[in-house]
Coordinates of C-alpha atoms in Angstrom, one line a residue:
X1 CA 25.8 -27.5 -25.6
X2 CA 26.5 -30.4 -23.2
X3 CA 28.7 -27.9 -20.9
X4 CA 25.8 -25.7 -20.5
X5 CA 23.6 -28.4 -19.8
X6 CA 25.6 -29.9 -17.1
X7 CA 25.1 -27.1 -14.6
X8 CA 21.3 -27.5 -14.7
X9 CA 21.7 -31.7 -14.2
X10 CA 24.2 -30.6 -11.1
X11 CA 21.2 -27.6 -9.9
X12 CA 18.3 -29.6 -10.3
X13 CA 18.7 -32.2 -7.3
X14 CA 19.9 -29.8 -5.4
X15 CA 16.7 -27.3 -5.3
X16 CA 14.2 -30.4 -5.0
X17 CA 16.2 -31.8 -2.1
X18 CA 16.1 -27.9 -0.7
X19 CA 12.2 -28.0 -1.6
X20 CA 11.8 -31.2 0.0
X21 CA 13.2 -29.8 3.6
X22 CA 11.8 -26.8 3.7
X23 CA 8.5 -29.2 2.6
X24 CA 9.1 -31.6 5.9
X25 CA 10.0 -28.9 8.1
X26 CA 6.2 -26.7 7.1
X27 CA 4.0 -29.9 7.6
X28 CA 6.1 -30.2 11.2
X29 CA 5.0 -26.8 12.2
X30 CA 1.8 -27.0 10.2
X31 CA 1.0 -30.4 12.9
X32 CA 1.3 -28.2 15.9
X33 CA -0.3 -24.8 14.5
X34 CA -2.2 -25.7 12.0
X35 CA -2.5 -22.5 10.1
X36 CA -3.4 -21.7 6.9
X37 CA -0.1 -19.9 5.8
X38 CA 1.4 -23.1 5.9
X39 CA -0.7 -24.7 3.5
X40 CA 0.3 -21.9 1.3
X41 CA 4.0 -22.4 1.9
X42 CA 3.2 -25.9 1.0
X43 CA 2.2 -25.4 -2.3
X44 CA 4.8 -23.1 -3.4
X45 CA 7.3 -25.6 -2.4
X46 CA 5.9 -28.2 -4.2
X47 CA 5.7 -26.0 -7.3
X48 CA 8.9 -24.9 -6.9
X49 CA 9.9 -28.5 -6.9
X50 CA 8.1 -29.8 -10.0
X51 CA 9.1 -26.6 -12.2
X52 CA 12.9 -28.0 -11.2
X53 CA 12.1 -30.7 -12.5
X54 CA 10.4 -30.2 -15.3
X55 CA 11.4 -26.8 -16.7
X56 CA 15.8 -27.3 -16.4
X57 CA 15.9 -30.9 -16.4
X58 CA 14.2 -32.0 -19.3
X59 CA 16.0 -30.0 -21.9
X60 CA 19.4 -30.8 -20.2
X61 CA 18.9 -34.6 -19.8
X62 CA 17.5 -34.3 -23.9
X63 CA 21.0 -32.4 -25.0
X64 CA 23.2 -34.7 -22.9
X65 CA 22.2 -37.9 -24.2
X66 CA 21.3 -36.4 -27.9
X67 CA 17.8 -37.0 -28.1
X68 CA 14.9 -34.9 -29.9
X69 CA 11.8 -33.6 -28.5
X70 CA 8.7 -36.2 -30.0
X71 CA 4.8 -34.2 -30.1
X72 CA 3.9 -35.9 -26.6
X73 CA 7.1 -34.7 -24.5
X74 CA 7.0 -31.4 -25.9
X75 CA 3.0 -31.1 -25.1
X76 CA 3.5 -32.3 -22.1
X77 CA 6.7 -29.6 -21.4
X78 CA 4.7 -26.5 -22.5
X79 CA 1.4 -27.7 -20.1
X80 CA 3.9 -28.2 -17.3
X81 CA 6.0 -24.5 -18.3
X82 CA 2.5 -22.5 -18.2
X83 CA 0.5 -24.5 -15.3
X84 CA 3.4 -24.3 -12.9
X85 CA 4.0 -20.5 -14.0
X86 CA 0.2 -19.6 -13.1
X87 CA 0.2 -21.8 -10.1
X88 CA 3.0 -19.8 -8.6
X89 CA 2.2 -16.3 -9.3
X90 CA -1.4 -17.6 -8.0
X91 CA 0.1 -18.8 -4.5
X92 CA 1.9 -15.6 -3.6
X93 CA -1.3 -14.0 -4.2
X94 CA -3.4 -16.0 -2.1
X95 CA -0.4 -15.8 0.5
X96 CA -0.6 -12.2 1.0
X97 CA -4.4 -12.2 0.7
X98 CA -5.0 -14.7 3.4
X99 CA -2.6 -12.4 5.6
X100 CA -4.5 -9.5 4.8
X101 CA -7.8 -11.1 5.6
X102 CA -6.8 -12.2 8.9
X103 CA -5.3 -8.8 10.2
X104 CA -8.5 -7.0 9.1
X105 CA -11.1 -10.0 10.5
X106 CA -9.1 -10.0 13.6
X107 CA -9.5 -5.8 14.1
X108 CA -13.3 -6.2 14.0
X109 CA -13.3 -8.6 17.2
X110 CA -14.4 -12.1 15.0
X111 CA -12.6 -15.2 15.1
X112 CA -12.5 -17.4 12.0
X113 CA -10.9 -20.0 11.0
X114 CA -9.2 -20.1 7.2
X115 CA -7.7 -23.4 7.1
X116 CA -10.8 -24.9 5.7
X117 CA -11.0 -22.2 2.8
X118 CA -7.5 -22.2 2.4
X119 CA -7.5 -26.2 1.3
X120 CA -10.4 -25.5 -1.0
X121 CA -9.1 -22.3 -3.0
X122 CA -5.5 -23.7 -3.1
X123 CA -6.6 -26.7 -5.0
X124 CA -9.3 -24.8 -7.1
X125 CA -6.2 -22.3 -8.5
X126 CA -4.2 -25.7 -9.5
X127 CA -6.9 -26.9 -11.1
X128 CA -7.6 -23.7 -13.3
X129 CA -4.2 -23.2 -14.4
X130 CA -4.0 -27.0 -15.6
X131 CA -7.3 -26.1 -17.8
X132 CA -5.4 -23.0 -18.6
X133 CA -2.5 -25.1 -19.3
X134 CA -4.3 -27.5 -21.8
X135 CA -5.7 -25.0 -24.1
X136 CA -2.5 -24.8 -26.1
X137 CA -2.6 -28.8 -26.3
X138 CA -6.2 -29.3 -27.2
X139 CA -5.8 -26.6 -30.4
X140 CA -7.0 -23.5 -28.7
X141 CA -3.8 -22.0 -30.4
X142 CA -1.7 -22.4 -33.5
X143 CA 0.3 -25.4 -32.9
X144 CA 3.6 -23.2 -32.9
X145 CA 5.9 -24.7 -30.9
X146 CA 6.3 -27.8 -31.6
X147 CA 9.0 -27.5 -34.6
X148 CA 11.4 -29.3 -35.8
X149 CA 14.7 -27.5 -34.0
X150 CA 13.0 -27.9 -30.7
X151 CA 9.9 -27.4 -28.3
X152 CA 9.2 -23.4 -28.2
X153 CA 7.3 -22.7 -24.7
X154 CA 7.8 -19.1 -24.3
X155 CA 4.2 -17.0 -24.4
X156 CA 5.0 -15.4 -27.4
X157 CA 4.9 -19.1 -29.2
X158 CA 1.7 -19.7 -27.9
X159 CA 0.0 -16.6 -29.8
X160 CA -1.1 -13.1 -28.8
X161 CA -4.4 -14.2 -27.1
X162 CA -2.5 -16.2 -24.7
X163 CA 0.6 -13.6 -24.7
X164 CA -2.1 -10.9 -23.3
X165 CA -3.9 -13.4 -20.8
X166 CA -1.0 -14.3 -19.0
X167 CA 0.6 -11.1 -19.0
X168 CA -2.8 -9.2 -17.4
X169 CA -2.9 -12.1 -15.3
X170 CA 0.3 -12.1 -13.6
X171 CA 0.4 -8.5 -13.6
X172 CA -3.0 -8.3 -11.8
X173 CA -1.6 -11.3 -9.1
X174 CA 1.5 -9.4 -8.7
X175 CA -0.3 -6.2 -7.6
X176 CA -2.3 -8.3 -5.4
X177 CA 0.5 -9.7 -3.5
X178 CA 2.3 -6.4 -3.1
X179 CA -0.7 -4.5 -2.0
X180 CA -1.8 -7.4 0.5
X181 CA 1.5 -7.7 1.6
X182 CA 2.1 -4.2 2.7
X183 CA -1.3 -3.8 3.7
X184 CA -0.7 -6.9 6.7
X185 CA 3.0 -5.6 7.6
X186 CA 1.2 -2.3 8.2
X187 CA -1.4 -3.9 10.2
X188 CA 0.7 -6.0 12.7
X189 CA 3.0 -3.1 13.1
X190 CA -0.2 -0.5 14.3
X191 CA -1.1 -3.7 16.3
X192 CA 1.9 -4.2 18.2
X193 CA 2.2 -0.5 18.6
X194 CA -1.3 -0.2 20.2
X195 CA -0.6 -3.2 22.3
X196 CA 2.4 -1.7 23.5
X197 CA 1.0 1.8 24.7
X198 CA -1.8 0.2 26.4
X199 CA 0.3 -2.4 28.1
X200 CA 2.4 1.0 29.1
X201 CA -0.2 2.7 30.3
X202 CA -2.1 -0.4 32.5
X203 CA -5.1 -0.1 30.0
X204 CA -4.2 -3.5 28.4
X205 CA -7.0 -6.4 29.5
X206 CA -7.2 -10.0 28.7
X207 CA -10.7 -11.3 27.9
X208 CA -12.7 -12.9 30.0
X209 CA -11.9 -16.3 31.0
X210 CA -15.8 -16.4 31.2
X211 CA -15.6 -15.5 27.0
X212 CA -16.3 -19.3 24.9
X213 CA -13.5 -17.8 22.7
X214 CA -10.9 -16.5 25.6
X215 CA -7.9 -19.1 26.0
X216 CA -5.9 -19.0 29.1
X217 CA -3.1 -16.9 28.2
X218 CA -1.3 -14.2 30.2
X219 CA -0.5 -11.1 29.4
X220 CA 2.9 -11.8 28.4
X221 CA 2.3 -15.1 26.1
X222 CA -0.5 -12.4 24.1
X223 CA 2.2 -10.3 23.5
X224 CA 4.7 -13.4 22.4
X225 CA 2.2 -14.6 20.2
X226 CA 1.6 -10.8 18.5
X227 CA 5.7 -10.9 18.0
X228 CA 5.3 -14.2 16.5
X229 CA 2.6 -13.2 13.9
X230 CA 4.8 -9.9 13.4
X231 CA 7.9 -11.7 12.4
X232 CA 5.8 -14.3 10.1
X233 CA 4.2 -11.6 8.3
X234 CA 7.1 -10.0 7.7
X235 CA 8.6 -13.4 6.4
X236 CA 5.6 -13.8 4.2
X237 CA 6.1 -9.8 3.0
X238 CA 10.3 -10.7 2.3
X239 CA 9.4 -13.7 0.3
X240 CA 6.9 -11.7 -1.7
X241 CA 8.9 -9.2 -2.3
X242 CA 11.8 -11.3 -3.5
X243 CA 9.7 -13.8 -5.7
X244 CA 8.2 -10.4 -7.3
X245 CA 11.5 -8.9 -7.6
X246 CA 13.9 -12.1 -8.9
X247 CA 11.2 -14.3 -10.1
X248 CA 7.8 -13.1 -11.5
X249 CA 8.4 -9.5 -12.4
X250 CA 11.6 -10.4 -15.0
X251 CA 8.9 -12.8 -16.3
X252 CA 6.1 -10.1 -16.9
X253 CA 8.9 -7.6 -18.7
X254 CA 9.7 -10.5 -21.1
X255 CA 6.2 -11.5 -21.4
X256 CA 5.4 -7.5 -22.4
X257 CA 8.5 -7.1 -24.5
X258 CA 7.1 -9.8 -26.5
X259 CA 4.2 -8.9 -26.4
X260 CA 5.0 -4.8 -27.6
X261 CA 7.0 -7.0 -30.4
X262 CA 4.2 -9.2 -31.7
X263 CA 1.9 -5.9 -31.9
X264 CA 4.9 -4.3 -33.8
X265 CA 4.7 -6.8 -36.2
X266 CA 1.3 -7.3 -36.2
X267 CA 0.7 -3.7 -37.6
X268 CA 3.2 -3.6 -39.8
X269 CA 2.2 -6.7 -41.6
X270 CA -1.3 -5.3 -41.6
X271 CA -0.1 -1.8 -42.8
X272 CA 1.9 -3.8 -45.5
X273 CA -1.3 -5.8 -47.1
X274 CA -3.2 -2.5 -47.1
X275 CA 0.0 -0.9 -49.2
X276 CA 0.1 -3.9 -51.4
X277 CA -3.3 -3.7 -52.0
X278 CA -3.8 -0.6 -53.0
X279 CA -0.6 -0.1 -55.2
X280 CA -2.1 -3.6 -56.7
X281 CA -5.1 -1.2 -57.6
X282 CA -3.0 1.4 -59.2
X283 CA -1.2 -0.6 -61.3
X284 CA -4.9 -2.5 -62.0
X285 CA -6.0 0.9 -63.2
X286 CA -3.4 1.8 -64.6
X287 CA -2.9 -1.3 -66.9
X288 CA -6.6 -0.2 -67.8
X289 CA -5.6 2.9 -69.1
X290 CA -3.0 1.9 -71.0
X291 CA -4.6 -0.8 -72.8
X292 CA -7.9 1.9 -73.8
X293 CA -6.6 5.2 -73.9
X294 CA -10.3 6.3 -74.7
X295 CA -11.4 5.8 -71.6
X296 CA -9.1 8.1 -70.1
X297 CA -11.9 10.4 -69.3
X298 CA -13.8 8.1 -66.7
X299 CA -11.1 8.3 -64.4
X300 CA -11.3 12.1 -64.1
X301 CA -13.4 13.7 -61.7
X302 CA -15.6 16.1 -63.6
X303 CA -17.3 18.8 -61.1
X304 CA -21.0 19.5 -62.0
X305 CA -22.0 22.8 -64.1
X306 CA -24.1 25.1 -62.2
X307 CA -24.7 27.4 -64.9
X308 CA -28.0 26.8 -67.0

């Protein structure tokens, strides 16, 4: 097992040093724009970096020097496993959301800032998926997964309450994202259109320098700045789509095949317990009978005379 571990121990560094630029260079541009996507992109990249490692690393750095999971490291593997799981799906949703709240603010002529609500609801999701997160830990669930071949973190360890939480969950923040994400690609693409024909046809105006919340742009830096949001939303629809696609969807259709499996075997077992239970009567009545033949008639079903 050491060979396959070795990859992962080769891997690891790599995507937190890769984490860690892409990190540096979004608080760079985050200085100069301040915008809330970046805050966003922060986050992913930090969960991104912690589920390195956490997730791979652990495991590989137990098989390569021989060691066995103890109740502490393995409670503190499954917290990280599900908190970082939620905490991404989550992100991508308020990614997309955020861009799709800006594009439809922006068409009804307000002007709003969201880095201030972006720094409270980014924080408020990590802390609800670490609650999330410690309800397997505190007993909220059979303690399942901590055996004695290993630490089991998959969903369908962690019982069928959690298996259907998470997988409605992730579901619902994956539909989220995709329709959000379309929704703003859609938006900046009728914008730039409009802008366009207007601009064509000499019936594009700037506002007012008089207006509090005109800036002095020209005509030509408003339309660079429209191109700008255009190619970052479609950056934010690319990496939505690809972290749906390679990332969270495989997830969800592992998650439900477990899920459709645990229900399988849920039924049967119940559907089992009722069959033993009532051949256990049979043979109950059965044993009756044969030990007082007598009594043979009780166990008939007489109908009722209706002739005086």
């Amino acid at each position: 097992m050491i060979a396959g571990s070795l990859p992962w121990l080769v891997l690891t560094p790599l995507a937190v040093l890769t984490d860690l630029l892409s990190i540096t260079i979004i608080v760079c541009h985050y200085r100069q724009q301040f915008h809330g996507t970046d805050v966003v992109f922060i986050s992913m990249f930090v969960c991104m970096a912690l589920n390195a490692l956490v997730v791979p690393l652990i495991p590989a750095l137990l098989d390569v020097t021989h060691s066995d999971w103890n109740e502490h490291l393995c409670h503190f593997f499954v917290w990280s496993a599900l908190t970082l799981r939620l905490v991404q799906v989550s992100n991508l949703a308020i990614l997309t959301f955020h861009w799709s709240k800006i594009l439809r603010t922006s068409t009804r002529q307000i002007k709003i800032s969201t880095i201030t609500l972006v720094k409270i609801v980014v924080p408020i999701f990590w802390g609800v998926a670490s609650i999330v997160g410690l309800l397997p830990i505190i007993g909220a669930v059979p303690d399942r997964f901590n055996t004695i071949d290993g630490c089991l973190f998959l969903l369908s360890d962690l019982g069928l309450g959690f298996l259907i939480f998470v997988t409605v969950y992730s579901l619902t923040m994956i539909c989220i994202s995709l329709v959000c994400s379309f929704d703003s690609l859609a938006l900046i693409h009728y914008a730039k259109k409009i802008a366009f024909i207007k601009y064509g046809a000499g019936r594009f105006y700037l506002p007012r320098k008089t207006d509090g919340n005109a800036e002095n742009y020209s005509v030509h830096e408003r339309y660079g700045q429209l191109n700008f949001a255009a190619d970052l939303c479609r950056l934010v629809t690319i990496v939505t789509c690809f972290s749906v696609i390679a990332n969270h969807l495989p997830y969800v259709v592992r998650v439900s095949l477990s899920l459709s499996l645990s229900l399988s075997l849920s039924l049967s077992l119940s559907l089992s317990q009722l069959l033993n239970t009532v051949k256990q009567g049979e043979r109950n009545i059965l044993g009756k009978i044969s030990q007082n033949p007598t009594k043979l008639h009780m166990y008939h079903y007489n109908p009722p005379s209706f002739c005086s």
